[in-house]
Tab-separated table of C-alpha atoms and ligand atoms in Angstrom:
chain	number	residue	atom	x	y	z
A	17	MET	CA	7.882	-24.977	11.308
A	18	PRO	CA	5.697	-22.364	12.988
A	19	THR	CA	6.050	-22.146	16.754
A	20	GLN	CA	3.469	-21.166	19.339
A	21	PHE	CA	4.982	-17.664	19.346
A	22	ASP	CA	4.644	-16.977	15.631
A	23	PRO	CA	1.805	-14.633	14.656
A	24	PRO	CA	-1.116	-16.311	12.849
A	25	SER	CA	-0.322	-17.593	9.363
A	26	GLY	CA	-0.404	-14.804	6.764
A	27	THR	CA	0.219	-12.029	9.310
A	28	ARG	CA	3.465	-10.440	10.493
A	29	ASP	CA	5.044	-8.611	13.415
A	30	PHE	CA	6.987	-5.514	12.407
A	31	LEU	CA	9.974	-4.590	14.553
A	32	ALA	CA	11.190	-1.006	14.504
A	33	SER	CA	13.406	-0.945	11.388
A	34	ASP	CA	10.801	-2.704	9.213
A	35	TRP	CA	8.002	-0.557	10.558
A	36	GLU	CA	9.916	2.669	10.007
A	37	PHE	CA	10.704	1.549	6.465
A	38	ARG	CA	6.987	0.932	5.851
A	39	GLU	CA	5.961	4.189	7.496
A	40	SER	CA	8.361	6.169	5.354
A	41	ALA	CA	6.986	4.430	2.234
A	42	PHE	CA	3.406	5.247	3.306
A	43	GLY	CA	4.451	8.855	3.933
A	44	ARG	CA	5.876	9.191	0.417
A	45	ILE	CA	2.848	7.587	-1.198
A	46	ARG	CA	0.532	9.813	0.857
A	47	SER	CA	2.399	12.937	-0.186
A	48	VAL	CA	2.162	12.017	-3.892
A	49	PHE	CA	-1.581	11.394	-3.573
A	50	ALA	CA	-2.013	14.682	-1.703
A	51	ARG	CA	-0.069	16.553	-4.414
A	52	TYR	CA	-2.641	15.293	-6.923
A	53	GLY	CA	-5.407	16.763	-4.786
A	54	PHE	CA	-6.676	13.482	-3.315
A	55	GLU	CA	-7.841	13.885	0.279
A	56	PRO	CA	-7.718	11.300	3.058
A	57	LEU	CA	-10.632	9.153	4.148
A	58	VAL	CA	-10.364	6.855	7.144
A	59	THR	CA	-13.046	4.234	7.743
A	60	PRO	CA	-13.301	1.607	10.503
A	61	SER	CA	-11.311	-1.628	10.323
A	62	PHE	CA	-14.562	-3.561	10.425
A	63	GLU	CA	-17.927	-3.065	8.777
A	64	ARG	CA	-21.355	-4.584	9.155
A	65	LEU	CA	-21.250	-7.938	7.403
A	66	ASP	CA	-24.158	-7.094	5.089
A	67	VAL	CA	-22.219	-4.085	3.752
A	68	LEU	CA	-19.457	-6.381	2.519
A	69	LEU	CA	-21.286	-9.580	1.536
A	70	GLY	CA	-22.193	-10.037	-2.129
A	71	LYS	CA	-19.845	-7.302	-3.354
A	72	TYR	CA	-16.759	-9.334	-4.287
A	73	GLY	CA	-18.318	-12.288	-6.153
A	74	ASP	CA	-18.684	-15.789	-4.690
A	75	ASP	CA	-14.946	-16.369	-4.409
A	76	GLY	CA	-14.368	-13.014	-2.732
A	77	ASP	CA	-17.199	-13.574	-0.260
A	78	LYS	CA	-15.503	-16.750	0.929
A	79	LEU	CA	-12.377	-14.763	1.784
A	80	ILE	CA	-14.134	-12.295	4.107
A	81	PHE	CA	-13.047	-12.598	7.747
A	82	LYS	CA	-16.304	-12.669	9.695
A	83	ILE	CA	-16.699	-11.652	13.323
A	84	LEU	CA	-19.047	-13.760	15.454
A	85	ARG	CA	-21.776	-12.078	17.450
A	86	ARG	CA	-20.825	-11.510	21.026
A	87	GLY	CA	-22.347	-11.532	24.510
A	88	GLU	CA	-25.766	-13.111	24.847
A	89	HIS	CA	-25.893	-13.713	21.066
A	90	GLU	CA	-22.588	-15.596	21.009
A	91	GLU	CA	-24.317	-18.956	21.173
A	92	THR	CA	-26.104	-18.402	17.857
A	93	GLY	CA	-22.722	-18.820	16.113
A	94	GLU	CA	-23.779	-16.077	13.681
A	95	ALA	CA	-21.563	-13.311	12.385
A	96	ASP	CA	-22.764	-9.716	12.176
A	97	LEU	CA	-19.509	-7.833	11.460
A	98	ALA	CA	-16.510	-8.460	9.208
A	99	LEU	CA	-12.978	-7.139	8.773
A	100	ARG	CA	-12.482	-4.715	5.886
A	101	TYR	CA	-11.681	-6.643	2.663
A	102	ASP	CA	-10.647	-3.586	0.644
A	103	HIS	CA	-11.135	0.198	0.762
A	104	THR	CA	-13.545	0.447	-2.164
A	105	VAL	CA	-16.701	-0.889	-0.538
A	106	PRO	CA	-16.225	1.284	2.581
A	107	LEU	CA	-15.842	4.246	0.161
A	108	ALA	CA	-19.155	3.339	-1.446
A	109	ARG	CA	-20.790	3.227	1.991
A	110	VAL	CA	-19.366	6.669	2.772
A	111	ALA	CA	-20.599	8.007	-0.593
A	112	ALA	CA	-24.083	6.709	0.279
A	113	ALA	CA	-23.932	8.135	3.808
A	114	TYR	CA	-22.537	11.610	3.051
A	115	GLY	CA	-23.750	12.127	-0.544
A	116	SER	CA	-23.880	15.825	-1.376
A	117	GLN	CA	-21.703	16.813	1.606
A	118	LEU	CA	-18.748	15.392	-0.331
A	119	PRO	CA	-17.002	17.562	-2.923
A	120	THR	CA	-17.626	16.844	-6.629
A	121	PRO	CA	-15.614	15.202	-7.981
A	122	TYR	CA	-14.659	13.440	-4.767
A	123	LYS	CA	-10.982	12.494	-4.963
A	124	ARG	CA	-9.973	10.497	-1.939
A	125	TYR	CA	-7.212	8.147	-0.824
A	126	ALA	CA	-7.169	5.554	1.949
A	127	ILE	CA	-4.108	3.790	3.331
A	128	GLY	CA	-4.529	0.969	5.802
A	129	PRO	CA	-4.662	-2.739	6.432
A	130	VAL	CA	-7.212	-5.016	4.807
A	131	TRP	CA	-7.884	-8.654	5.657
A	132	ARG	CA	-8.548	-11.618	3.395
A	133	ALA	CA	-8.766	-15.283	4.384
A	134	ASP	CA	-6.497	-16.126	1.435
A	135	ARG	CA	-4.079	-19.063	1.337
A	136	PRO	CA	-0.796	-17.421	2.393
A	137	GLY	CA	2.125	-17.674	-0.043
A	138	ARG	CA	4.995	-15.588	-1.422
A	139	GLY	CA	3.685	-12.019	-1.548
A	140	ARG	CA	0.237	-13.250	-0.424
A	141	TYR	CA	-0.851	-12.362	3.105
A	142	ARG	CA	-4.044	-12.453	5.138
A	143	GLU	CA	-3.357	-9.026	6.610
A	144	PHE	CA	-1.783	-6.562	4.196
A	145	THR	CA	-1.859	-2.868	3.453
A	146	GLN	CA	-3.502	-1.277	0.462
A	147	CYS	CA	-3.085	2.324	-0.662
A	148	ASP	CA	-6.285	3.069	-2.485
A	149	LEU	CA	-7.170	6.112	-4.545
A	150	ASP	CA	-10.430	6.816	-6.304
A	151	THR	CA	-12.281	9.627	-8.029
A	152	LEU	CA	-16.073	9.656	-7.778
A	153	GLY	CA	-18.222	11.842	-10.011
A	154	SER	CA	-16.304	12.108	-13.300
A	155	THR	CA	-16.945	10.178	-16.517
A	156	SER	CA	-13.899	11.735	-18.194
A	157	VAL	CA	-10.985	9.520	-19.188
A	158	MET	CA	-8.865	12.310	-17.682
A	159	ALA	CA	-9.976	11.020	-14.273
A	160	ASP	CA	-8.699	7.546	-15.192
A	161	ALA	CA	-5.429	9.047	-16.445
A	162	GLU	CA	-4.991	11.007	-13.229
A	163	VAL	CA	-5.407	7.912	-11.060
A	164	VAL	CA	-2.908	6.002	-13.217
A	165	LEU	CA	-0.409	8.875	-13.074
A	166	ALA	CA	-0.705	9.254	-9.303
A	167	ALA	CA	-0.116	5.492	-8.897
A	168	HIS	CA	2.834	5.769	-11.283
A	169	ASP	CA	4.367	8.724	-9.456
A	170	ALA	CA	3.960	6.991	-6.091
A	171	LEU	CA	6.047	4.039	-7.295
A	172	ALA	CA	8.596	6.345	-8.912
A	173	GLU	CA	8.812	8.355	-5.669
A	174	LEU	CA	9.698	5.132	-3.832
A	175	GLY	CA	12.595	4.635	-6.229
A	176	LEU	CA	11.059	1.758	-8.192
A	177	THR	CA	12.116	1.609	-11.843
A	178	GLY	CA	11.467	-1.805	-13.414
A	179	PHE	CA	7.676	-1.734	-13.469
A	180	ARG	CA	5.131	-1.640	-16.285
A	181	PHE	CA	1.485	-0.709	-16.582
A	182	LEU	CA	-0.703	-3.147	-18.495
A	183	ILE	CA	-3.621	-1.198	-19.932
A	184	ASN	CA	-6.845	-2.427	-21.453
A	185	SER	CA	-10.544	-1.635	-21.543
A	186	ARG	CA	-13.595	-3.703	-20.795
A	187	HIS	CA	-14.969	-2.475	-24.130
A	188	VAL	CA	-11.977	-4.006	-25.908
A	189	LEU	CA	-12.747	-7.330	-24.249
A	190	ALA	CA	-16.450	-7.096	-25.097
A	191	GLY	CA	-15.543	-6.187	-28.680
A	192	LEU	CA	-13.231	-9.193	-28.936
A	193	LEU	CA	-15.904	-11.570	-27.672
A	194	GLU	CA	-18.326	-10.083	-30.179
A	195	GLY	CA	-15.797	-10.114	-33.010
A	196	PHE	CA	-14.943	-13.773	-32.443
A	197	GLY	CA	-18.611	-14.774	-32.161
A	198	VAL	CA	-18.577	-15.819	-28.495
A	199	PRO	CA	-22.199	-16.275	-27.348
A	200	ALA	CA	-23.174	-13.546	-24.861
A	201	GLU	CA	-24.073	-16.015	-22.125
A	202	LEU	CA	-20.564	-17.505	-22.241
A	203	GLY	CA	-18.877	-14.072	-22.052
A	204	PRO	CA	-18.191	-13.830	-18.295
A	205	SER	CA	-16.833	-17.377	-17.978
A	206	VAL	CA	-14.712	-17.005	-21.128
A	207	LEU	CA	-13.171	-13.839	-19.639
A	208	ILE	CA	-12.379	-15.658	-16.390
A	209	THR	CA	-10.474	-18.270	-18.395
A	210	LEU	CA	-8.709	-15.692	-20.582
A	211	ASP	CA	-7.522	-14.022	-17.357
A	212	LYS	CA	-5.311	-17.093	-16.869
A	213	LEU	CA	-3.186	-16.396	-19.964
A	214	ASP	CA	-0.439	-15.016	-17.717
A	215	LYS	CA	-0.242	-18.281	-15.722
A	216	LEU	CA	-1.213	-21.073	-18.176
A	217	THR	CA	0.068	-21.898	-21.659
A	218	PRO	CA	-2.080	-20.846	-24.641
A	219	ALA	CA	-2.880	-24.546	-25.256
A	220	GLU	CA	-4.083	-25.000	-21.663
A	221	VAL	CA	-6.272	-21.902	-21.908
A	222	SER	CA	-7.728	-23.074	-25.266
A	223	ALA	CA	-8.500	-26.464	-23.685
A	224	GLU	CA	-10.251	-24.804	-20.736
A	225	LEU	CA	-12.248	-22.607	-23.132
A	226	ALA	CA	-13.314	-25.673	-25.125
A	227	GLY	CA	-14.486	-27.165	-21.817
A	228	ARG	CA	-16.737	-24.116	-21.458
A	229	ASP	CA	-18.626	-25.135	-24.616
A	230	LEU	CA	-16.758	-22.746	-26.882
A	231	PRO	CA	-16.141	-24.342	-30.316
A	232	ASP	CA	-12.486	-25.414	-30.639
A	233	ASP	CA	-11.727	-23.148	-33.598
A	234	THR	CA	-13.241	-20.078	-31.848
A	235	ALA	CA	-11.208	-20.812	-28.719
A	236	ALA	CA	-8.004	-21.243	-30.730
A	237	ALA	CA	-8.614	-18.050	-32.760
A	238	LEU	CA	-9.352	-16.003	-29.652
A	239	VAL	CA	-6.285	-17.246	-27.778
A	240	GLY	CA	-4.152	-16.842	-30.919
A	241	ALA	CA	-5.245	-13.219	-31.282
A	242	LEU	CA	-4.579	-12.377	-27.631
A	243	THR	CA	-1.119	-13.919	-27.628
A	244	GLY	CA	-0.136	-12.624	-31.069
A	245	PRO	CA	0.903	-9.152	-32.240
A	246	VAL	CA	-1.218	-6.352	-30.765
A	247	GLU	CA	-1.712	-4.825	-34.222
A	248	GLN	CA	-3.739	-7.882	-35.210
A	249	VAL	CA	-6.060	-7.324	-32.243
A	250	ARG	CA	-6.483	-3.712	-33.254
A	251	ASP	CA	-7.497	-4.832	-36.747
A	252	ALA	CA	-9.868	-7.490	-35.425
A	253	LEU	CA	-11.562	-4.957	-33.165
A	254	LYS	CA	-12.473	-2.634	-36.031
A	255	ALA	CA	-15.233	-5.107	-36.939
A	256	SER	CA	-17.125	-4.407	-33.716
A	257	GLU	CA	-18.615	-1.067	-32.701
A	258	GLU	CA	-17.855	-1.666	-29.017
A	259	GLY	CA	-14.372	-2.906	-29.860
A	260	ALA	CA	-13.627	0.230	-31.900
A	261	ALA	CA	-14.901	2.378	-29.006
A	262	GLY	CA	-12.651	0.392	-26.651
A	263	ILE	CA	-9.578	1.010	-28.790
A	264	GLU	CA	-10.438	4.700	-28.956
A	265	GLU	CA	-10.699	4.796	-25.155
A	266	VAL	CA	-7.364	3.023	-24.686
A	267	ASP	CA	-5.661	5.326	-27.194
A	268	GLU	CA	-7.090	8.419	-25.537
A	269	LEU	CA	-5.810	7.228	-22.173
A	270	LEU	CA	-2.376	6.377	-23.601
A	271	SER	CA	-2.100	9.764	-25.283
A	272	LEU	CA	-2.935	11.555	-22.013
A	273	LEU	CA	-0.232	9.535	-20.250
A	274	ALA	CA	2.383	9.728	-23.006
A	275	GLY	CA	3.996	13.018	-22.087
A	276	GLN	CA	4.099	12.176	-18.394
A	277	VAL	CA	5.818	8.799	-18.147
A	278	PRO	CA	8.852	7.181	-19.793
A	279	ALA	CA	8.078	5.634	-23.186
A	280	GLY	CA	7.237	1.945	-23.103
A	281	ARG	CA	6.062	1.918	-19.495
A	282	MET	CA	2.377	1.886	-20.457
A	283	VAL	CA	1.535	-1.086	-22.630
A	284	PHE	CA	-1.796	-1.830	-24.304
A	285	THR	CA	-2.405	-5.425	-23.214
A	286	PRO	CA	-5.598	-6.852	-24.764
A	287	ARG	CA	-5.393	-10.044	-22.658
A	288	LEU	CA	-5.652	-8.120	-19.347
A	289	VAL	CA	-9.044	-8.973	-17.845
A	290	ARG	CA	-8.934	-8.168	-14.086
A	291	GLY	CA	-11.077	-10.669	-12.264
A	292	LEU	CA	-13.854	-8.537	-10.843
A	293	SER	CA	-16.881	-8.182	-13.046
A	294	TYR	CA	-17.791	-4.660	-11.932
A	295	TYR	CA	-15.355	-2.836	-14.231
A	296	THR	CA	-16.983	-0.830	-17.010
A	297	GLY	CA	-14.186	0.984	-18.893
A	298	PRO	CA	-10.388	1.271	-18.788
A	299	ILE	CA	-8.625	-1.317	-16.587
A	300	TRP	CA	-4.968	-1.512	-15.610
A	301	GLU	CA	-2.431	-3.428	-13.588
A	302	ILE	CA	1.146	-2.733	-12.559
A	303	VAL	CA	3.593	-5.627	-12.808
A	304	ALA	CA	7.331	-6.044	-12.239
A	305	ASP	CA	9.653	-8.920	-13.154
A	306	GLY	CA	10.215	-11.390	-10.324
A	307	ILE	CA	7.256	-10.183	-8.260
A	308	PRO	CA	4.302	-12.582	-8.010
A	309	GLY	CA	0.952	-11.298	-9.263
A	310	SER	CA	0.438	-7.571	-9.608
A	311	LEU	CA	1.794	-4.642	-7.596
A	312	ALA	CA	-1.397	-2.691	-8.126
A	313	GLY	CA	-4.565	-2.764	-10.127
A	314	GLY	CA	-7.610	-0.713	-10.875
A	315	GLY	CA	-10.058	0.586	-13.391
A	316	ARG	CA	-13.360	2.336	-13.991
A	317	TYR	CA	-16.446	0.995	-12.216
A	318	ASP	CA	-19.278	3.331	-13.111
A	319	HIS	CA	-22.222	1.579	-11.451
A	320	LEU	CA	-20.644	-0.119	-8.478
A	321	ILE	CA	-21.394	2.662	-6.004
A	322	GLU	CA	-25.089	2.410	-6.880
A	323	GLN	CA	-25.033	-1.379	-6.608
A	324	LEU	CA	-23.553	-0.954	-3.175
A	325	GLY	CA	-26.451	1.227	-2.078
A	326	GLY	CA	-24.916	4.617	-2.881
A	327	PRO	CA	-25.797	7.245	-5.477
A	328	ASP	CA	-25.276	6.313	-9.154
A	329	VAL	CA	-22.017	8.184	-9.589
A	330	PRO	CA	-19.289	7.262	-12.067
A	331	ALA	CA	-16.082	6.111	-10.417
A	332	THR	CA	-12.539	5.166	-11.238
A	333	GLY	CA	-9.710	4.091	-8.971
A	334	GLY	CA	-7.092	1.587	-8.007
A	335	ALA	CA	-5.229	-0.016	-5.151
A	336	LEU	CA	-1.487	-0.274	-4.634
A	337	GLY	CA	-0.474	-3.410	-2.721
A	338	VAL	CA	2.277	-2.235	-0.414
A	339	GLU	CA	3.736	-5.677	0.343
A	340	ARG	CA	4.633	-6.435	-3.240
A	341	ILE	CA	5.877	-2.906	-3.879
A	342	LEU	CA	8.241	-3.130	-0.916
A	343	MET	CA	9.385	-6.567	-2.150
A	344	ALA	CA	10.358	-4.941	-5.428
A	345	LEU	CA	12.525	-2.306	-3.707
A	346	PRO	CA	16.188	-2.961	-2.933
A	347	ASP	CA	16.644	-4.383	0.576
A	348	HIS	CA	16.638	-1.545	3.018
A	349	ASP	CA	19.441	-0.865	5.441
A	350	ARG	CA	18.529	-2.738	8.574
A	351	ALA	CA	21.025	-0.883	10.778
A	352	HIS	CA	18.640	1.089	12.873
A	353	SER	CA	19.425	3.998	15.139
A	354	ARG	CA	17.146	4.301	18.114
A	355	LEU	CA	18.587	7.489	19.617
A	356	ASP	CA	20.387	10.671	18.635
A	357	VAL	CA	21.605	11.522	22.111
A	358	ALA	CA	22.514	9.014	24.844
A	359	VAL	CA	22.727	10.599	28.306
A	360	THR	CA	25.019	8.826	30.741
A	361	VAL	CA	24.388	8.817	34.490
A	362	MET	CA	27.796	8.826	36.177
A	363	ASP	CA	26.442	9.123	39.696
A	364	GLU	CA	22.984	8.679	41.185
A	365	ARG	CA	23.268	12.192	42.576
A	366	TYR	CA	23.214	13.501	38.993
A	367	ALA	CA	20.237	11.413	37.832
A	368	ALA	CA	17.801	14.334	37.931
A	369	ARG	CA	20.302	16.526	36.045
A	370	SER	CA	20.640	13.772	33.409
A	371	PHE	CA	16.897	13.962	32.960
A	372	SER	CA	17.149	17.700	32.364
A	373	PHE	CA	19.939	17.163	29.782
A	374	ALA	CA	17.745	14.630	27.951
A	375	ALA	CA	14.916	17.203	28.057
A	376	ALA	CA	17.284	19.839	26.611
A	377	ALA	CA	18.176	17.466	23.761
A	378	ARG	CA	14.467	16.783	23.078
A	379	ALA	CA	13.855	20.539	23.032
A	380	ALA	CA	16.446	20.620	20.221
A	381	GLY	CA	14.249	18.140	18.327
A	382	LEU	CA	16.458	15.114	19.016
A	383	ARG	CA	15.651	11.628	20.269
A	384	ALA	CA	17.247	11.301	23.694
A	385	SER	CA	17.224	8.855	26.551
A	386	VAL	CA	19.106	8.481	29.831
A	387	TYR	CA	21.028	5.343	30.786
A	388	LEU	CA	18.675	3.053	32.759
A	389	GLY	CA	21.173	0.285	33.641
A	390	SER	CA	23.052	-0.323	36.853
A	391	SER	CA	26.696	0.126	35.826
A	392	GLY	CA	28.392	3.289	37.007
A	393	LYS	CA	31.301	2.743	34.573
A	394	LEU	CA	31.703	5.181	31.714
A	395	GLY	CA	32.970	2.411	29.389
A	396	SER	CA	29.797	0.314	29.852
A	397	GLN	CA	27.584	3.333	29.402
A	398	LEU	CA	29.369	4.373	26.209
A	399	LYS	CA	28.934	0.805	24.923
A	400	TRP	CA	25.202	1.167	25.543
A	401	ALA	CA	25.276	4.555	23.779
A	402	SER	CA	26.967	2.984	20.799
A	403	ARG	CA	24.440	0.100	20.645
A	404	THR	CA	21.567	2.604	20.486
A	405	GLY	CA	23.164	4.132	17.394
A	406	ALA	CA	23.368	7.544	19.166
A	407	ARG	CA	25.509	10.170	17.428
A	408	TRP	CA	26.327	11.959	20.653
A	409	ALA	CA	26.727	10.973	24.308
A	410	LEU	CA	26.397	13.432	27.172
A	411	ILE	CA	28.656	12.936	30.153
A	412	TYR	CA	28.250	14.687	33.475
A	413	GLY	CA	30.518	13.757	36.379
A	414	SER	CA	32.044	15.654	39.295
A	415	ALA	CA	34.416	17.675	37.055
A	416	GLU	CA	31.507	18.851	34.903
A	417	ASP	CA	29.433	19.510	38.015
A	418	GLU	CA	32.154	21.792	39.293
A	419	ALA	CA	32.537	23.632	35.978
A	420	ASN	CA	28.769	23.708	35.317
A	421	THR	CA	29.339	22.180	31.866
A	422	VAL	CA	28.269	19.017	30.056
A	423	THR	CA	30.714	16.973	28.005
A	424	VAL	CA	29.247	16.308	24.563
A	425	ARG	CA	31.005	13.345	22.952
A	426	ASP	CA	30.790	12.689	19.222
A	427	MET	CA	30.277	8.933	19.095
A	428	THR	CA	31.829	8.571	15.641
A	429	SER	CA	35.016	10.628	16.031
A	430	GLY	CA	35.396	10.379	19.821
A	431	GLU	CA	35.897	14.163	19.983
A	432	GLN	CA	34.551	15.845	23.095
A	433	ALA	CA	33.434	19.403	23.848
A	434	ALA	CA	32.672	21.053	27.195
A	435	VAL	CA	29.395	22.929	26.787
A	436	PRO	CA	27.936	25.280	29.435
A	437	VAL	CA	24.752	23.709	30.850
A	438	SER	CA	22.683	26.763	29.946
A	439	GLU	CA	23.751	26.513	26.279
A	440	LEU	CA	23.124	22.791	25.845
A	441	THR	CA	19.882	23.045	23.828
A	442	SER	CA	21.225	25.603	21.373
A	443	TYR	CA	24.536	23.718	21.043
A	444	LEU	CA	22.727	20.443	20.273
A	445	ALA	CA	20.352	22.214	17.881
A	446	GLY	CA	23.430	23.480	16.005
A	447	LEU	CA	24.880	19.955	15.826
A	448	ALA	CA	21.531	18.573	14.624
A	449	ASP	CA	21.303	21.257	11.976
A	450	ALA	CA	24.849	20.577	10.752
A	451	ALA	CA	24.046	16.843	10.606
A	452	GLY	CA	20.834	17.475	8.648
A	453	LEU	CA	18.586	16.091	11.386
A	454	PRO	CA	15.103	17.524	11.843
A	455	GLY	CA	15.118	20.344	14.355
A	456	PRO	CA	12.517	21.286	16.961
A	457	SER	CA	8.964	21.129	15.588
B	30	LIG	P1	-7.243	-6.243	-5.547
B	30	LIG	O1	-7.961	-5.450	-4.497
B	30	LIG	O2	-7.474	-7.733	-5.385
B	30	LIG	O3	-7.422	-5.729	-6.937
B	30	LIG	O4	-5.676	-6.079	-5.247
B	30	LIG	C1	-4.987	-4.865	-5.419
B	30	LIG	C2	-3.543	-5.075	-5.006
B	30	LIG	O5	-3.488	-5.537	-3.651
B	30	LIG	C3	-2.821	-6.169	-5.795
B	30	LIG	O6	-2.263	-5.626	-6.966
B	30	LIG	C4	-1.763	-6.649	-4.826
B	30	LIG	O7	-0.605	-5.825	-4.883
B	30	LIG	C5	-2.412	-6.452	-3.485
B	30	LIG	N1	-2.913	-7.734	-2.923
B	30	LIG	C6	-4.083	-8.374	-3.223
B	30	LIG	N2	-4.214	-9.486	-2.472
B	30	LIG	C7	-3.094	-9.573	-1.688
B	30	LIG	C8	-2.629	-10.480	-0.677
B	30	LIG	N3	-3.358	-11.541	-0.302
B	30	LIG	N4	-1.432	-10.224	-0.078
B	30	LIG	C9	-0.692	-9.138	-0.422
B	30	LIG	N5	-1.083	-8.244	-1.348
B	30	LIG	C10	-2.264	-8.441	-1.982
C-alpha cells in the first residue's frame, strides 16, 4: 500500500548507492557513444506543448504530461507546456532551429529523464531515463549499422551478455503485405495487430486480423509465414519488388554488423514491427530473457524531422531504456562507502586542526569528513568511522599535538602510523595511490 510519503506512482527516489550505480552506468554509456564520435545535446526538460502534440500518434499524445498555464491564465485550465516525452522530437526542434550550424552528418546523443503518463508496472515507469543516439544527414545503411553497434557496445560495456537484437525493415513489412495481397488501406492497422505476435498466440492474432476485415485465409497465411521458418519469408518476399529491396537492406546491415558482434546476436525477425508509423527503413529492438518489453529500440525515420518542422534530412537512431537495462544486470553491491577518510575530533581545542586534516585529505583527492557528533570517546568515533565505510581514520589527541604528528589508522587492519602533520597530504596520496583510488584532480 502506498503511503503519503511515497513518491508519485511510477516515479522513484534514488538513495546514494542506487544513484551512484546509475551514474556509473550513464558514464559508461556516454563514453561508448563519445568513442563513436557522437556529441552531447542537452535540451530542456519541458517543451512547448505544440512542439510535442501530434508527433507520437493518438495513443502517444494521451501519454504526454501537460503543464497548465500559470499566473493570470491559470483559470483557463489550458496547458501550454509539456514534459519531454522522448529525446527525438526535441532533437528535431534543434535541427530546425540550428540547421546549417550543426555538423553534417550530425551525430548526437542525449541522456536524461523523459516522462510518460503510462500505467506503471514491472519495468514501466512514468519518469525514466533514456539514452538516445541519432545520426542526421546520412542515407547510408552504414549510419544505421553504426547506431546499432554503439547501442550494442554500450550494453556490452555494462557487462550485459544475454541480449539479442531483433532486426527488420519497414520495406520487408511492406513487401509482405503486398505479397500476401493485403489491401493498402488496411496496411497500418494490420501492422499494429502483427506487432502483438510477441504477446498473443498466432490464433489470437489471426482472429484480430480477421476482425480488421482481412479474409481469414490471408490472415492465417500471413501469421503462418511470420511465425514459421525465416527462409520461407525470404522466399515469399522475392515476389515483391519492395520486399526484395527490404531483404537486401537487412542483409547489408547484417553483413556490416557481422564482424563486430558475436554470431547469433543479431537476428532477422520479420515479425518485428515497432509501433510508431514514422519508420522508413531498417528497424531494430534489443530484448533479453526475463525482461519485460524491450531494452532498446530504434530505426530509420527519414522524413520525421521535416514533419516536425525541421529540414528534410534523413535520420536514423535509437533509444536505450536504462531502467530495463539495469534490471538485466546482476544486482549491484549495495554496501556503500561514503568516505575515504574519517577525521576524529578528540578535543574541542583540536576542532580547527581536524578541519585542516580533512582539507589535507581532500587535497590528496580523497573524500573526507570530520566527526560532527558529541561523543569525545575514541571508541564511539571509530564506530562512526567504520559506519561511513572509511578506509582510514585520523586521530589527533594530546600525544599527537605534542609530537606534531597525526595518527593514521587503517580501518581494515587496525594498523596505525604516526605521520608528521606537514607530510599528511603526500602520505595520504601515497595510500590512495596504493589502494587504486583516484588521486587529486
Ligand atoms: P520508445 O521510445 O517507446 O521506443 O522506447 C525506447 C526504450 O525506452 C524501450 O526499449 C524501453 O527500454 C524504454 N521505455 C519505454 N517506455 C518505458 C517506460 N514506461 N518505463 C521504462 N522504460 C521505458
